[in-house]
Coordinates of C-alpha atoms in Angstrom, one line a residue:
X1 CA 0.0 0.0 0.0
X2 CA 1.5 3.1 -1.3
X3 CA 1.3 6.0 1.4
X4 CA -0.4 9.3 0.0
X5 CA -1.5 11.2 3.1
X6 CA 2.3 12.4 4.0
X7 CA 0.6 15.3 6.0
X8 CA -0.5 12.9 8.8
X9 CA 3.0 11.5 9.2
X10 CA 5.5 13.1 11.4
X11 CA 9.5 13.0 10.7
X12 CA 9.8 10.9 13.9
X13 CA 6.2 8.4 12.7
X14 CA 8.4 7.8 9.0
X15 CA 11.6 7.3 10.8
X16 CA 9.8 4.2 13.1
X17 CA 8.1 3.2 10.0
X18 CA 11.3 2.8 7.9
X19 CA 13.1 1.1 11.2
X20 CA 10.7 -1.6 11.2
X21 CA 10.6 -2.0 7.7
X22 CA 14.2 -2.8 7.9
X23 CA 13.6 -5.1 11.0
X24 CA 11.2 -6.8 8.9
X25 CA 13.4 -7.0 5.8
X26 CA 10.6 -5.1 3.8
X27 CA 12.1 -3.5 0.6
X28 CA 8.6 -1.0 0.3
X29 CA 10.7 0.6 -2.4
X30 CA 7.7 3.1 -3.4
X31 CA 6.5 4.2 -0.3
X32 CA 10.3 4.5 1.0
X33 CA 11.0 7.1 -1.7
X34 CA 7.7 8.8 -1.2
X35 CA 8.2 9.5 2.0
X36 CA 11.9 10.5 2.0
X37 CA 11.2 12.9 -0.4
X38 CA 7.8 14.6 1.3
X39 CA 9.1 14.4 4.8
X40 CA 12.2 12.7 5.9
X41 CA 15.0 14.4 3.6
X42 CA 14.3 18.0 4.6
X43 CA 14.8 16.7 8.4
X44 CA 17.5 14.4 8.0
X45 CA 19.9 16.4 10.2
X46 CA 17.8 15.4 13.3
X47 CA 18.0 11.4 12.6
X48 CA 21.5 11.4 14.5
X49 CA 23.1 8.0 14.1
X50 CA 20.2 6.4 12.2
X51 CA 20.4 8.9 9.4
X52 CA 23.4 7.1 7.9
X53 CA 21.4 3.7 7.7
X54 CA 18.2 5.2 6.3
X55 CA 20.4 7.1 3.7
X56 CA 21.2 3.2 2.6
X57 CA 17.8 2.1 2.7
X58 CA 16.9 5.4 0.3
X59 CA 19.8 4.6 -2.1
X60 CA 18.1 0.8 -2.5
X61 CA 15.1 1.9 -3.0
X62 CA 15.7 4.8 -5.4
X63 CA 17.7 2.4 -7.7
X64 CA 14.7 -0.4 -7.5
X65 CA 12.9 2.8 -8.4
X66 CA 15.0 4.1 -10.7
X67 CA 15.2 7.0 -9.3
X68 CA 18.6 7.3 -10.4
X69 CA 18.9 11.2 -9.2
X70 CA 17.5 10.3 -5.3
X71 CA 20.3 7.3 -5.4
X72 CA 23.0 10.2 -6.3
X73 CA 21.9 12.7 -3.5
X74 CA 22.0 10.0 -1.1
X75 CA 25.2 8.7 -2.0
X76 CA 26.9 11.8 -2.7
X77 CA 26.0 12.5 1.4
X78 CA 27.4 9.7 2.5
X79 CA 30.8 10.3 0.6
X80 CA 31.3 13.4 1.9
X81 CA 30.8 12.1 5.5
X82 CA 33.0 8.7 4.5
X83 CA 35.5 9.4 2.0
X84 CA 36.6 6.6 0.2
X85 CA 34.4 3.6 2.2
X86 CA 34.3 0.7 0.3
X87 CA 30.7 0.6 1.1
X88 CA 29.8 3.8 -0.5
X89 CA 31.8 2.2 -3.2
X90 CA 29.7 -0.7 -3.6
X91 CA 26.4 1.9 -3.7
X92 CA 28.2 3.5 -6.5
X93 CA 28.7 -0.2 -8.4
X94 CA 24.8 -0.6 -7.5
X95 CA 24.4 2.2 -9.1
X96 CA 26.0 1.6 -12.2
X97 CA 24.5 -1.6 -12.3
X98 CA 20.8 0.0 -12.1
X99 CA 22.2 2.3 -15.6
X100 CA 23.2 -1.2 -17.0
X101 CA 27.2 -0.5 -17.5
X102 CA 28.2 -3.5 -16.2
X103 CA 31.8 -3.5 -17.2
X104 CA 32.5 -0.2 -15.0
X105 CA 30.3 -2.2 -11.9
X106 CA 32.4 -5.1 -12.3
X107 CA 35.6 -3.1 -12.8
X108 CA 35.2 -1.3 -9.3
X109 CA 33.6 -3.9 -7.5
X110 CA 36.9 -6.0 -8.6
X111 CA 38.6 -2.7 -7.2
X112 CA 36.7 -3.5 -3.6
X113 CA 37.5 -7.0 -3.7
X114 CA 41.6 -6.2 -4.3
X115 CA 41.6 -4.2 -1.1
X116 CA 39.4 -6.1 1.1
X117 CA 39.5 -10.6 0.3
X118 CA 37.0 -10.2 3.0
X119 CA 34.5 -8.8 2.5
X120 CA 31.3 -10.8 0.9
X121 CA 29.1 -8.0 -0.6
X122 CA 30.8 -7.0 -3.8
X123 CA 31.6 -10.5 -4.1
X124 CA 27.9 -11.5 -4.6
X125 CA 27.1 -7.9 -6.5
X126 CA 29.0 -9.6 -9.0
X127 CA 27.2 -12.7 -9.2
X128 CA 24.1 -10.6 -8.7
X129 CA 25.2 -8.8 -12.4
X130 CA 26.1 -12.0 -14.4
X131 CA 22.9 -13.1 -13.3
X132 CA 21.3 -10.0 -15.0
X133 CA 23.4 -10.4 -17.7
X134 CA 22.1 -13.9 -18.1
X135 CA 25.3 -15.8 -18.2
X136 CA 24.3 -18.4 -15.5
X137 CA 26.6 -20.4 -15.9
X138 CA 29.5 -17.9 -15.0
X139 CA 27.6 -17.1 -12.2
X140 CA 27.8 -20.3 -11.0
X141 CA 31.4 -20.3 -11.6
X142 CA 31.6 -17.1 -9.6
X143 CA 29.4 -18.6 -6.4
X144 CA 31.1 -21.7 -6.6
X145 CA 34.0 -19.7 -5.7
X146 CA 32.3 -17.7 -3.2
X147 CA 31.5 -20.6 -1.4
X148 CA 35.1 -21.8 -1.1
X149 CA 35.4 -18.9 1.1
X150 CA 32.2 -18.2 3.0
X151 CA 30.9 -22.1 3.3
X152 CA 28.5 -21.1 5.9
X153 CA 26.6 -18.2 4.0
X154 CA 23.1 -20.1 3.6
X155 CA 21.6 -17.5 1.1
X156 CA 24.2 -18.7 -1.3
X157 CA 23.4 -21.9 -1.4
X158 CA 20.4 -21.3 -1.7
X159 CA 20.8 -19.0 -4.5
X160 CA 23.0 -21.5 -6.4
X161 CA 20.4 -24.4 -6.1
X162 CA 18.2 -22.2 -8.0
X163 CA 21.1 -21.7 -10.7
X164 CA 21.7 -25.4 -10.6
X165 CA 17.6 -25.6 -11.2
X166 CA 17.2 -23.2 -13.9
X167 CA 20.2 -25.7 -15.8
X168 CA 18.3 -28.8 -15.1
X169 CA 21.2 -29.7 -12.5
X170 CA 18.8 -31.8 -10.4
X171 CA 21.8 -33.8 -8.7
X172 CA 24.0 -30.7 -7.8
X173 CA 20.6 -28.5 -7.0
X174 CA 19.9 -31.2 -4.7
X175 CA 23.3 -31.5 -2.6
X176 CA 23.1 -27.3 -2.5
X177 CA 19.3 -27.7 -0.5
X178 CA 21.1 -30.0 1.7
X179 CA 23.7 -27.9 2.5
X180 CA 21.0 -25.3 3.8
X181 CA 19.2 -28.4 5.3
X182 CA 22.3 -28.7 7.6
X183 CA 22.1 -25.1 9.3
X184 CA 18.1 -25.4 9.5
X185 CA 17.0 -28.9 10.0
X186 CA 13.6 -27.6 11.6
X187 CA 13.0 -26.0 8.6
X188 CA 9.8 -27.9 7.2
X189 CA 10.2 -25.6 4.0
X190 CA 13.7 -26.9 3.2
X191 CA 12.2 -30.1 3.3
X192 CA 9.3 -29.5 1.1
X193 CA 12.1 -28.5 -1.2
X194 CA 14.1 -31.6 -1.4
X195 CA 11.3 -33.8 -1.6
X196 CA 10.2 -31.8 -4.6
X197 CA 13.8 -31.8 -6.3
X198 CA 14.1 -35.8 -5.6
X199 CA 10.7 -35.8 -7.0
X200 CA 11.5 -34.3 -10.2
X201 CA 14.6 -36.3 -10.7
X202 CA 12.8 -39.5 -11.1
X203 CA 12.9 -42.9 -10.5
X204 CA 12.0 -45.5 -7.7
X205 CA 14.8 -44.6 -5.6
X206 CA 14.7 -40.7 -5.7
X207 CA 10.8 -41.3 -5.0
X208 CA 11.5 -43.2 -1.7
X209 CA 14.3 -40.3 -0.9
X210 CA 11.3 -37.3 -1.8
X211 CA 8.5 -39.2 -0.1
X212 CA 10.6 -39.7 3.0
X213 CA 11.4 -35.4 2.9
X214 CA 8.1 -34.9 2.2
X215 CA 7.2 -36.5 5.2
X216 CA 9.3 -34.7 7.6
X217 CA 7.8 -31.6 5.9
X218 CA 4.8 -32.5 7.1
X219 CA 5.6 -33.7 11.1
X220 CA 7.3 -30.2 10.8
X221 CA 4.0 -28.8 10.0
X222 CA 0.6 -30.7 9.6
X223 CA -0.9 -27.8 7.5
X224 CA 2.0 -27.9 4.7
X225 CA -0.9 -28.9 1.9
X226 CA 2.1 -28.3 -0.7
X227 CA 4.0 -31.4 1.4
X228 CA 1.0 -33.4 1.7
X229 CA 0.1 -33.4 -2.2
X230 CA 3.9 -34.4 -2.5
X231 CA 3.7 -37.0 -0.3
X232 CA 0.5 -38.6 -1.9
X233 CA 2.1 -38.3 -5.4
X234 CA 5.4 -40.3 -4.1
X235 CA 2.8 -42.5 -2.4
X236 CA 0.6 -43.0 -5.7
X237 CA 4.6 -44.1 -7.3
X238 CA 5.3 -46.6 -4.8
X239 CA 2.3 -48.1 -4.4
X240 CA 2.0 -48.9 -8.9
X241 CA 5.9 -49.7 -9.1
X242 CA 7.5 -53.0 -8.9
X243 CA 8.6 -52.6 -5.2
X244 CA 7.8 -55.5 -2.5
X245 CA 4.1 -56.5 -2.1
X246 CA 4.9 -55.0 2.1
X247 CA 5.8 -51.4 0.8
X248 CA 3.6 -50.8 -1.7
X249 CA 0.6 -51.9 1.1
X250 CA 2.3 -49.3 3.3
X251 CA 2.4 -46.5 0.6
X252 CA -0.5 -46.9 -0.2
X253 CA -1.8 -46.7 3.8
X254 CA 0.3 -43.3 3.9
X255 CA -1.1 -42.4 0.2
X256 CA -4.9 -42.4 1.4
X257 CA -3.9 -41.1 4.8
X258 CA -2.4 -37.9 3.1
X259 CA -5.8 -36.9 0.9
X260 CA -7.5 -37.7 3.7
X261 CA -5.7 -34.5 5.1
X262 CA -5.6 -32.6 2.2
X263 CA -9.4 -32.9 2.0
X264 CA -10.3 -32.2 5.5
X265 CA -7.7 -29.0 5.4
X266 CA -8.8 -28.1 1.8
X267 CA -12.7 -28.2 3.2
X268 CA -12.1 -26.2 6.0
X269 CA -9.8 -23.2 4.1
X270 CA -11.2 -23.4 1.0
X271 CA -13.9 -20.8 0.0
X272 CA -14.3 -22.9 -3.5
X273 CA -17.4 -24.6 -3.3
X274 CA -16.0 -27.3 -6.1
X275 CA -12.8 -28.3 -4.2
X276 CA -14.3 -31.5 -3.2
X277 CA -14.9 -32.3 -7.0
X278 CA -11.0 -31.2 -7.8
X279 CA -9.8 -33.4 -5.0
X280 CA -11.9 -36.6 -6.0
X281 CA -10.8 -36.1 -9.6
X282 CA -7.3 -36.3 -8.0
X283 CA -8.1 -39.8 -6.5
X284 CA -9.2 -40.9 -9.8
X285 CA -6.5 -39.6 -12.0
X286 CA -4.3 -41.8 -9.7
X287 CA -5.9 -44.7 -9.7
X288 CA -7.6 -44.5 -6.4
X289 CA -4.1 -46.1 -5.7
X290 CA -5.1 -49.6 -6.5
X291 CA -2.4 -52.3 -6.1
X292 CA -1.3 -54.0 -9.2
X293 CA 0.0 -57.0 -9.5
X294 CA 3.9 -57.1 -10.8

């Protein structure tokens, strides 16, 4: 919701607002603009020590914006108050990423990364512009290399499973998810995930592997309906493959035990008068999970 009545806001009402939008890891973009521009810039001087963060936050959203002359104000403030700070450097490579001359980004982000090894940020603004660039697989080349460094930084593994997904890399996508899996084990969306990644690989042995994550998704949380149609479609597998007579029996047990659950959870959310009709035609598109004989 964009804000339009700035007159009812106070300098010290946007300043709480944009603190807990940065608690909350809201971008707002929009409204952050807005309201810098109509209130907050003309009173910056009283922010004291916060005024340098919300200065950031601006320069962010001005260049999702592209607001390109709000970024500049913002930036040209801080590096009058910070002369030569790497991180008002990277804003400046942000910047020229947001005009799309990605050879000068990469050029001084390279010149970041030469005086501090350390430091992760313009490392991942350069992945961030290959990515844009749409040479994925440089940019895996680039994360891979990242991660030699900074093993434990979860949101890149996460980011290069998706790489690894948009090549069809099923396998490698599969051992990134786990990798997350290890610093979040009570994560019953990381679950979901693998389960859906072993899924999509195929055959009887990723199926077992999916149907056994999507089942943790689930005793993670009952009301993951995502998990629960994932676990009946591994079931639905098992139960018409040529496994043993004992675990097709039980897959099938866990099969009609999960629509069970999607239909009583469906019935009670759903405002869709037909969702019993689109859950029996699931039943039947399966096979109502008959046995057959192999």
């Amino acid at each position: 919701m964009a804000y339009n009545s700035y007159e009812d806001l106070s300098w010290s009402e946007v300043r709480d607002l944009f603190r807990k939008w940065r608690e909350d890891n809201e971008r707002r973009s929009e409204d952050v603009v807005s309201l810098w521009e109509a209130v907050l810039e003309e009173k910056q001087q009283k922010l004291g020590n916060e005024r340098h963060l919300i200065l950031e936050q601006v320069i962010i959203a001005a260049l999702d914006c592209g607001q390109i002359d709000v970024a500049d104000s913002c930036i040209m403030s801080l590096s009058a108050e910070f002369p030569g700070s790497l991180r008002v450097q990277k804003y400046r490579a942000m910047r020229l990423e947001a005009l799309e001359q990605y050879d000068d980004a990469l050029d001084l982000l390279d010149a970041i990364i030469r005086k501090d090894e350390t430091n992760a940020a313009p490392r991942k603004r350069r992945i961030a512009i290959m990515k844009a660039r749409g040479r994925t697989a440089d940019a895996i080349k680039e994360l891979c290399d990242y991660l030699k460094k900074f093993m434990s930084d979860q949101e890149a593994w996460h980011e290069l499973c998706n790489l690894y997904l948009a090549e069809g890399d099923y396998a490698k996508a599969a051992f990134c998810m786990e990798e997350v899996l290890l610093h979040n084990p009570h994560s019953h969306l990381i679950h979901q995930r693998l389960g859906e990644i072993r899924y999509t690989m195929g055959g009887i042995e990723n199926i077992e592997i999916a149907k056994s994550y999507y089942s943790q998704a689930i005793k993670l949380n009952s009301c993951n309906i995502r998990a629960l149609y994932g676990l009946y479609l591994c079931c639905g597998h098992i139960s018409n493959s040529k496994a043993t007579l004992s675990k097709r029996k039980e897959a099938q047990k866990l099969g009609q035990w999960a629509l069970s659950q999607i239909t009583e959870k469906t019935r009670k959310k759903s405002k869709n008068d037909k969702s019993d009709k689109y859950i029996q035609a699931l039943d039947q598109a399966f096979g109502n999970m008959d046995l057959k004989s192999n």
